[in-house]
Tab-separated table of C-alpha atoms in Angstrom:
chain	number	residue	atom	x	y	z
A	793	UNK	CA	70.338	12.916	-3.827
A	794	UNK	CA	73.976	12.085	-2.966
A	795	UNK	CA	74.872	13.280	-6.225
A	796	UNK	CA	74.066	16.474	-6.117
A	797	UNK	CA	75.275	17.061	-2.136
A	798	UNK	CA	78.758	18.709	-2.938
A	799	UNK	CA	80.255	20.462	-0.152
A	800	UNK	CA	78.820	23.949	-1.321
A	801	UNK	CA	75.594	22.664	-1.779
A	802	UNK	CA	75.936	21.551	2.032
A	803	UNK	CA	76.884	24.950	2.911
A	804	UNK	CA	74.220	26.941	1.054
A	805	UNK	CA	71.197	24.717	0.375
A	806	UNK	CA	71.446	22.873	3.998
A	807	UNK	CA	67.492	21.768	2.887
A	808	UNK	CA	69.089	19.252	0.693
A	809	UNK	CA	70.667	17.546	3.134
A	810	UNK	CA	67.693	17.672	5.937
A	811	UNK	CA	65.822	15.784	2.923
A	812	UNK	CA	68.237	13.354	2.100
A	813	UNK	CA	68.698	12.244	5.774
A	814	UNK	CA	64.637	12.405	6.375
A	815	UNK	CA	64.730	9.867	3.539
A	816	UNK	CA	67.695	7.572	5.236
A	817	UNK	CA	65.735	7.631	8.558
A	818	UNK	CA	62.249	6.480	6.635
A	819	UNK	CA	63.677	3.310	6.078
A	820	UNK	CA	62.744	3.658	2.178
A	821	UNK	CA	59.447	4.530	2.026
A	822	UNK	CA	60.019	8.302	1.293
A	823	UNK	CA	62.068	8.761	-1.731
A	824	UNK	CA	63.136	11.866	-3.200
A	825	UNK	CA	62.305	11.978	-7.133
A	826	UNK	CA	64.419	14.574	-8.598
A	827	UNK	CA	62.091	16.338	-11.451
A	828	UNK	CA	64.612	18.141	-13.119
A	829	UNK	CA	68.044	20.126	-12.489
A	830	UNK	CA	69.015	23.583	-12.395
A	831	UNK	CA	72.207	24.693	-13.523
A	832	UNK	CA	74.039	27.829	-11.463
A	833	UNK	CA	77.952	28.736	-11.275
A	834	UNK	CA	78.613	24.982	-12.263
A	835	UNK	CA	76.216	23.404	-9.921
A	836	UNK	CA	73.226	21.244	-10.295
A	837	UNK	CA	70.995	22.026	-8.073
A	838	UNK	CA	67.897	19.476	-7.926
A	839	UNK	CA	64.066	20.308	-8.210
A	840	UNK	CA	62.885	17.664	-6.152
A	841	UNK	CA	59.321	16.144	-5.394
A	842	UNK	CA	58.709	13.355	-2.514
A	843	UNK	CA	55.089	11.456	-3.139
A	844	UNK	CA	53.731	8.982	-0.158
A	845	UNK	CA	50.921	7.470	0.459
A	846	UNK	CA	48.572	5.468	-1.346
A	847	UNK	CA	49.460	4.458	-4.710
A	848	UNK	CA	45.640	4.526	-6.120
A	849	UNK	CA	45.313	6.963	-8.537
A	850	UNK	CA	41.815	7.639	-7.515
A	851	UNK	CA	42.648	8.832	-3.626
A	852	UNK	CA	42.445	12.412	-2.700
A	853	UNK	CA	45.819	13.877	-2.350
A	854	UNK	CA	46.998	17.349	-0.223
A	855	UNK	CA	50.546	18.721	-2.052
A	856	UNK	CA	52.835	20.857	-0.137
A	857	UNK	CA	54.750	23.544	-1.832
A	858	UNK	CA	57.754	25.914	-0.933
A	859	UNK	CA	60.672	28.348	-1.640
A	860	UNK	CA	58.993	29.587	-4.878
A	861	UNK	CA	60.454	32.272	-3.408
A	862	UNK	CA	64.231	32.003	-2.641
A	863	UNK	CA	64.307	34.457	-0.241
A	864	UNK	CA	61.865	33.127	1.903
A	865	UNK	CA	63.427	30.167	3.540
A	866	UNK	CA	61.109	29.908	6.284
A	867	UNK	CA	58.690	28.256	4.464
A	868	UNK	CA	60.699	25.344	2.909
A	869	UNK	CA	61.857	25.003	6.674
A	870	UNK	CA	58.151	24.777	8.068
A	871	UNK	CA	57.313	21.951	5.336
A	872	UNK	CA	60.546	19.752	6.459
A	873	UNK	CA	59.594	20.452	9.894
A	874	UNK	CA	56.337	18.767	9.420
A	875	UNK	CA	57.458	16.240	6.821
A	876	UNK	CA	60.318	15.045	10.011
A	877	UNK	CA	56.933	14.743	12.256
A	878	UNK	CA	55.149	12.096	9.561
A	879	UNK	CA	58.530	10.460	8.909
A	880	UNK	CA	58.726	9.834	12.993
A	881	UNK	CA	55.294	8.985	13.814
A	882	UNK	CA	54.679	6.418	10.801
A	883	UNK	CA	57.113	4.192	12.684
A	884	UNK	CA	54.327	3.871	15.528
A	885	UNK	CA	51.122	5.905	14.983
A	886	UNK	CA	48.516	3.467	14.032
A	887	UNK	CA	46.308	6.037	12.927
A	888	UNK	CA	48.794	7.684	10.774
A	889	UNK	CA	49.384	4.442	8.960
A	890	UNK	CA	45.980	4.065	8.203
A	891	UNK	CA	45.842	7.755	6.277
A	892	UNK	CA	48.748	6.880	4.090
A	893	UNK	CA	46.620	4.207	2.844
A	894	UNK	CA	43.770	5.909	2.090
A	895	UNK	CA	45.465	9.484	0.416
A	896	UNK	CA	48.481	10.414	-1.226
A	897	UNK	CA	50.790	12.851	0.134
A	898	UNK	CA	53.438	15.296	-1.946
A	899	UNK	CA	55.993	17.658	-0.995
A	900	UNK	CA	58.205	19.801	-3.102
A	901	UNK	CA	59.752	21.896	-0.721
A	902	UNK	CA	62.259	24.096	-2.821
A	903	UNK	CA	61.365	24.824	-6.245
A	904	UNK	CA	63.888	27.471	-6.500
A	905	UNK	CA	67.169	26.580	-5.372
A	906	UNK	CA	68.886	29.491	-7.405
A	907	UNK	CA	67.324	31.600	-5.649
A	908	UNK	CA	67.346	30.226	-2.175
A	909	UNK	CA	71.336	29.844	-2.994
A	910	UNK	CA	71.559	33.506	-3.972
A	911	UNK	CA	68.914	34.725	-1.580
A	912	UNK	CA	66.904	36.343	-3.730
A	913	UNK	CA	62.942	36.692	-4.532
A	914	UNK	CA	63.563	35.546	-8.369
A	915	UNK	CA	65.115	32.566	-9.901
A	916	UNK	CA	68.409	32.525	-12.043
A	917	UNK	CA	66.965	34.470	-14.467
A	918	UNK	CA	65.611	37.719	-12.402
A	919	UNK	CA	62.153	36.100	-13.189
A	920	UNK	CA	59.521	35.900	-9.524
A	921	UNK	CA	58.424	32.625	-10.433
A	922	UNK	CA	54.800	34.016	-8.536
A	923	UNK	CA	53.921	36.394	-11.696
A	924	UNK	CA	55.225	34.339	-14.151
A	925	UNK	CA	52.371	32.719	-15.473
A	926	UNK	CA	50.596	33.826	-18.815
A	927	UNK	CA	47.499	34.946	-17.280
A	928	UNK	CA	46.624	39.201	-17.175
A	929	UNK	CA	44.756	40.852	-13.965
A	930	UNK	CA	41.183	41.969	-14.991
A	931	UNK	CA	41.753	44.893	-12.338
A	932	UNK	CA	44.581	47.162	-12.761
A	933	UNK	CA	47.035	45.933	-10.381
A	934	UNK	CA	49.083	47.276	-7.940
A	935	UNK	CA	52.130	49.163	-8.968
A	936	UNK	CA	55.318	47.129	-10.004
A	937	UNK	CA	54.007	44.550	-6.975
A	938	UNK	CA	51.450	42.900	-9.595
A	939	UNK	CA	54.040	42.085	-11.938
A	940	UNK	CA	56.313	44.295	-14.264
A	941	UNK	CA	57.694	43.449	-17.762
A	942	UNK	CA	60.651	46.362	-17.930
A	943	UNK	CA	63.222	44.284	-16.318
A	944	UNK	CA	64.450	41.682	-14.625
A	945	UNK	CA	66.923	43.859	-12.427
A	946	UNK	CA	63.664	44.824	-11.045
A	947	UNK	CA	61.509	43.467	-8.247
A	948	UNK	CA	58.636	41.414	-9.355
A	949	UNK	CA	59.632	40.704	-12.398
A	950	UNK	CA	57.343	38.890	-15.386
A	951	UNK	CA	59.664	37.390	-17.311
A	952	UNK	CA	59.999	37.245	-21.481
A	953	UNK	CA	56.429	35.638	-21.834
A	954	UNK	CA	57.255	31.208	-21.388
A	955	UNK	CA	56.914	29.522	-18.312
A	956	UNK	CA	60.367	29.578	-16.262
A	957	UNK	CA	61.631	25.792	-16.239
A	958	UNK	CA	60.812	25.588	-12.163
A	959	UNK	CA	57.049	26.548	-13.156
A	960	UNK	CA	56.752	24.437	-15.957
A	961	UNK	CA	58.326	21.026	-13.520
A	962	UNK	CA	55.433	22.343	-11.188
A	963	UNK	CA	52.726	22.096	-13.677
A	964	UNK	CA	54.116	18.626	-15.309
A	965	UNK	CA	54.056	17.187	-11.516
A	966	UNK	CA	50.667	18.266	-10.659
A	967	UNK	CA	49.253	17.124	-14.062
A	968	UNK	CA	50.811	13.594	-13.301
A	969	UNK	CA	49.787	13.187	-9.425
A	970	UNK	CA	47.089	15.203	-9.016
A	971	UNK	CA	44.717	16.535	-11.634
A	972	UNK	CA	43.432	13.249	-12.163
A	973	UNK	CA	42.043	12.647	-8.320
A	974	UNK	CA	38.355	13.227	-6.855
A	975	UNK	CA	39.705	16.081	-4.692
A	976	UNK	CA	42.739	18.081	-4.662
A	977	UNK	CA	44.236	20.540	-1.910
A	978	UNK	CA	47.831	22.794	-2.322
A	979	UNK	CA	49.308	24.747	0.366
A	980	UNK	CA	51.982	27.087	-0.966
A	981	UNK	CA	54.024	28.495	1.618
A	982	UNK	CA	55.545	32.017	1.834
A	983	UNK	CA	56.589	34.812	4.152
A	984	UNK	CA	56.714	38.408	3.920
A	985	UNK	CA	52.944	40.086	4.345
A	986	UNK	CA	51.858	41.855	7.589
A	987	UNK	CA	51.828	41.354	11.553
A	988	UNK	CA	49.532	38.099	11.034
A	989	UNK	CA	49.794	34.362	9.179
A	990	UNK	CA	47.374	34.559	6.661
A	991	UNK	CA	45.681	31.583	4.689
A	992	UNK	CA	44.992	33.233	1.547
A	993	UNK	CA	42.468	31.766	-1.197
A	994	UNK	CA	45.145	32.631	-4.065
A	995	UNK	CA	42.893	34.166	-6.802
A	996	UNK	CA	44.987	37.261	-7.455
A	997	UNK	CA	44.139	38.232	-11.227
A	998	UNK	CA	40.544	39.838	-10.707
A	999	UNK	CA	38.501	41.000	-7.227
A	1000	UNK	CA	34.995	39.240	-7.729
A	1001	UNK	CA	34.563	35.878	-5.980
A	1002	UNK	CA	36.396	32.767	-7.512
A	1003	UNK	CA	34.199	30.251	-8.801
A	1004	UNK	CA	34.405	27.658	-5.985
A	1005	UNK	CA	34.152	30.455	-3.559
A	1006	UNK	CA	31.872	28.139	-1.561
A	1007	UNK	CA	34.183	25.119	-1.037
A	1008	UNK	CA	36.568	27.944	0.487
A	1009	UNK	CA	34.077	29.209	2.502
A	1010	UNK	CA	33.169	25.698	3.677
A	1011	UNK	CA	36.906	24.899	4.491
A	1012	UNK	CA	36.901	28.462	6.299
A	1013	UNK	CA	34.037	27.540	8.533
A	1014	UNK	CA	35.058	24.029	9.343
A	1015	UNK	CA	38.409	25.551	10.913
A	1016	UNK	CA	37.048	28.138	12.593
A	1017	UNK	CA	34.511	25.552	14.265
A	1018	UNK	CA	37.728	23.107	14.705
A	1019	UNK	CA	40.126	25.506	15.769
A	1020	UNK	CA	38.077	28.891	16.941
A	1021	UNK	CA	40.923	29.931	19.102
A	1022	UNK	CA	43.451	30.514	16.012
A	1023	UNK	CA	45.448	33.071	14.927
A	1024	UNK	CA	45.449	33.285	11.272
A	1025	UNK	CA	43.476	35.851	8.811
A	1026	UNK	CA	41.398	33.877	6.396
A	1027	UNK	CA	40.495	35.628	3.111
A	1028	UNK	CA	40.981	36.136	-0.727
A	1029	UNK	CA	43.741	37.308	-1.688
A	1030	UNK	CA	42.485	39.930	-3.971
A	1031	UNK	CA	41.095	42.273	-0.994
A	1032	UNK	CA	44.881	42.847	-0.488
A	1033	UNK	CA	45.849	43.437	-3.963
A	1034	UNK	CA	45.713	41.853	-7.839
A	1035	UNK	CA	48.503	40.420	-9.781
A	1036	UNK	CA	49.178	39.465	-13.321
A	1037	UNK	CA	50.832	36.307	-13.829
A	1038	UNK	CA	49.319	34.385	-10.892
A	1039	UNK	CA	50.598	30.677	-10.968
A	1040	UNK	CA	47.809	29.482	-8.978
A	1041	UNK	CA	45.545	31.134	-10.801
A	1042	UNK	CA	46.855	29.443	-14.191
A	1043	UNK	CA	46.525	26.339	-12.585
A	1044	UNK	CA	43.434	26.140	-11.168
A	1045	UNK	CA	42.076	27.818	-14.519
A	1046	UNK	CA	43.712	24.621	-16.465
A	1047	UNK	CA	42.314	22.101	-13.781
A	1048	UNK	CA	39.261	23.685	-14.739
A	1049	UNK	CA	39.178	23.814	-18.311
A	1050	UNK	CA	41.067	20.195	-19.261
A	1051	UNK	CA	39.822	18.329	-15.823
A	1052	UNK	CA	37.153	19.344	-13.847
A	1053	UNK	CA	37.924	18.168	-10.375
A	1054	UNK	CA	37.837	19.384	-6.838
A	1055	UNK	CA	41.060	21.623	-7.268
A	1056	UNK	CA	41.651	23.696	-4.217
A	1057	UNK	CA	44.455	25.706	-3.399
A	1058	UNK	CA	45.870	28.026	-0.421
A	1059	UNK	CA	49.125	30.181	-0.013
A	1060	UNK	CA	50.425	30.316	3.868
A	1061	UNK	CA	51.573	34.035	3.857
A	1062	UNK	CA	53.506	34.270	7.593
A	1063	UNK	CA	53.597	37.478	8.778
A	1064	UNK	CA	57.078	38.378	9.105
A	1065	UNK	CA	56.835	42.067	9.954
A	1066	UNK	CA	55.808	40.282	13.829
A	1067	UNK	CA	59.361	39.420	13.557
A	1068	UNK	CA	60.877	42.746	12.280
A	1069	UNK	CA	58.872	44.402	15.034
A	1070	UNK	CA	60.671	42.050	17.734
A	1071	UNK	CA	63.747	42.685	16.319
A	1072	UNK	CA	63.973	45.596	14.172
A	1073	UNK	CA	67.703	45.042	13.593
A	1074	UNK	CA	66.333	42.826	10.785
A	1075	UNK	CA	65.357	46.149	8.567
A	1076	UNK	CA	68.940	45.828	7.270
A	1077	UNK	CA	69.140	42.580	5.975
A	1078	UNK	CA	67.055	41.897	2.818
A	1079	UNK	CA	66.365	38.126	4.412
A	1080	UNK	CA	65.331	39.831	7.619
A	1081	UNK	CA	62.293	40.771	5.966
A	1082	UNK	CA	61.312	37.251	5.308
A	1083	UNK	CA	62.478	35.231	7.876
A	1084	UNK	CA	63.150	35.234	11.820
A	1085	UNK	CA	66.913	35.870	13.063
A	1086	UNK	CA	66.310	34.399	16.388
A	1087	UNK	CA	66.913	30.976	16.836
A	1088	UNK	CA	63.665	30.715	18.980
A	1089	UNK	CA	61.608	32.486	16.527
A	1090	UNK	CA	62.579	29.313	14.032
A	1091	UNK	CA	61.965	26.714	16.240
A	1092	UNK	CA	58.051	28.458	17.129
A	1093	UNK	CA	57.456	29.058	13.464
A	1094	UNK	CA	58.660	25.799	12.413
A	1095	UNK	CA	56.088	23.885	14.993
A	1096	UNK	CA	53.465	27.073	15.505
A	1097	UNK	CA	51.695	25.572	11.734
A	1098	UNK	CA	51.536	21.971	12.330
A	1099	UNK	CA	48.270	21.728	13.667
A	1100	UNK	CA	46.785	24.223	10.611
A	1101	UNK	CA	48.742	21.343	8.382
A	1102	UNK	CA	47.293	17.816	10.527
A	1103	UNK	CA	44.011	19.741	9.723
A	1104	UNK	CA	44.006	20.407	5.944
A	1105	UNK	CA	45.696	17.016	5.685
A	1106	UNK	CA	42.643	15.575	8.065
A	1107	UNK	CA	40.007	18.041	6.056
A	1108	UNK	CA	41.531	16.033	2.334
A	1109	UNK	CA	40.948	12.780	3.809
A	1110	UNK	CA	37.519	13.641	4.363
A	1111	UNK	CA	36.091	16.492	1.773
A	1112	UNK	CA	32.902	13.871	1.641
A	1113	UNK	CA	31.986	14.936	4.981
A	1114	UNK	CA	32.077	18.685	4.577
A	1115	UNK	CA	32.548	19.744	1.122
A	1116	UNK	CA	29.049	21.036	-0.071
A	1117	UNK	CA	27.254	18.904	-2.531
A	1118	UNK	CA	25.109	20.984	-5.819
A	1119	UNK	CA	21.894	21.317	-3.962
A	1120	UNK	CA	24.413	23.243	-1.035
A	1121	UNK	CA	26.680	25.278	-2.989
A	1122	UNK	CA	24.317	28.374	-3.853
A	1123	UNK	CA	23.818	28.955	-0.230
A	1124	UNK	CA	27.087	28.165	0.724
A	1125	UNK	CA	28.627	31.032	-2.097
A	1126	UNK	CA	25.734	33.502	-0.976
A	1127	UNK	CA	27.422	33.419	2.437
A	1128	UNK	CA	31.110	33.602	1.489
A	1129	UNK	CA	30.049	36.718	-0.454
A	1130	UNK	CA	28.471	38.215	2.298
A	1131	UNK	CA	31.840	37.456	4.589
A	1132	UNK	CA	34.422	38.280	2.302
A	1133	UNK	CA	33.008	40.657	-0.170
A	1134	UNK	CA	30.160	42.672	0.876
């Protein structure tokens, strides 16, 4: 990583150096893989993957992601928040030491660094890495926020048709850690939807149930009888709106298709209108709309979602114990339809 810390990338991308000192203070065990390189206004800016854990290939494995968007800083913050937590308590939580033996852990906390440095929704190329994928709504989608092809000085923007480079280092890293494994889970992390943190079940091309509605629902009802006191909207994302070009949704279609694991994934939308509200001085700054200005407001968001992540990491380590077997899963998608879609 020392490579690629210049002094502007200090100034701009401070993430990279939070993850190069988070490796120094592991004492070696976490080791940031750099996946490929981005090239902007002469720099190199890293995409960069950290893997932990067990090295069996046949352990279930929970995947972090962040700053698809570039804009959205918050949520490559929140994952180095919680990756500092498992850095400091490996060095003395028992327990902790015996989960990294029995799972694999990955983060990739900024896959767009040109955008992060330029502070914009889209990569280099105008292109929101979040509609990029070649896969077409089966409901018309909303207007120009479910993915436009006319240009990419445009918001929301499709892109010529080929997987960006950022998307395509995603999909190669997934295929090589996880697609193999008995059970999958990916958190995606974003900001920039409503008063309240949503978990949403990212199956934005079409409205009808996904096919493993019922491991969702399952998942759903083992937080809410874990944590009934929480404060986050659980649902499809469809009931808000459809999108072409879903990346999750090409993924978990190719999982499908090539694989046939347990492949589940989940976007963390924050709600960062709560914060515009508090502060409405944020309205005019484009980043205001994504992420808090106060420095309190950073520090709650940053710890307010690490008991949602000890969970999911908690619920991968033990899908056996709640994840519906054949003779369950009818029931189990009979209910979910009746909660989320009747």
């Amino acid at each position: 990583m020392q490579h690629f810390l210049t002094a502007e990338v200090r100034r701009f991308l401070p993430e990279f150096t939070l993850i190069d000192q988070l490796a120094q203070q592991s004492n070696g065990w976490l080791e940031p893989k750099v996946l490929d390189v981005v090239e902007h206004k002469g720099l190199q800016l890293p995409l960069v993957a950290m893997s932990f854990g067990s090295n069996k290939p046949d352990v279930p494995a929970i995947t972090f992601v962040g700053g698809i968007h570039g804009v959205e800083r918050i949520g490559t913050q929140v994952l180095l928040s919680y990756l500092h937590t498992l850095v400091h308590r490996a060095r003395w939580d028992s327990n902790l030491k015996k989960v990294l033996k029995k799972m694999r852990f990955n983060f990739l906390p900024l896959m767009n660094p040109v955008g992060m440095y330029n502070g914009t929704r889209s990569n280099g190329n105008g292109v929101d890495l979040m509609r990029n994928a070649p896969i077409e709504a089966k409901e018309k989608p909303s207007w120009m926020v479910g993915g436009q092809s006319f240009s990419a000085k445009l918001p929301w923007y499709r892109g010529s048709g080929a997987l960006e480079l950022e998307n395509q280092v995603l999909i190669d890293y997934l295929k090589q850690e996880c697609f193999h494994r008995e059970f999958n889970l990916v958190l995606d992390c974003h900001s920039g939807f409503g008063m309240r943190d949503r978990l949403w079940i990212p199956y934005a091309y079409r409205k009808r149930p996904p096919r493993k509605v019922w491991g969702y629902y399952a998942l759903h009802q083992l937080f809410e009888q874990a944590y009934p006191h929480h404060n986050y909207i659980f649902e499809p994302q469809s009931l808000q709106y459809t999108t072409h070009g879903d990346l999750w949704d090409y993924v978990g279609k190719m999982v499908k298709n090539e694989y046939g694991k347990p492949f589940f994934t989940l976007t963390l939308e924050m709600g960062s209108w709560n914060w515009v509200r508090k502060r409405p001085i944020q309205l005019l700054s484009f980043k205001g709309l994504f992420n808090p200005h106060a420095e309190h407001r950073w520090a709650r968001v940053q710890r307010s979602h690490l008991v949602l992540f000890d969970f999911l990491k908690q619920a991968v380590l033990d899908h056996k114990n709640w994840l519906p077997d054949k003779a369950e899963r009818g029931k189990m998608r009979h209910e979910a339809i009746e909660y989320w879609y009747r």
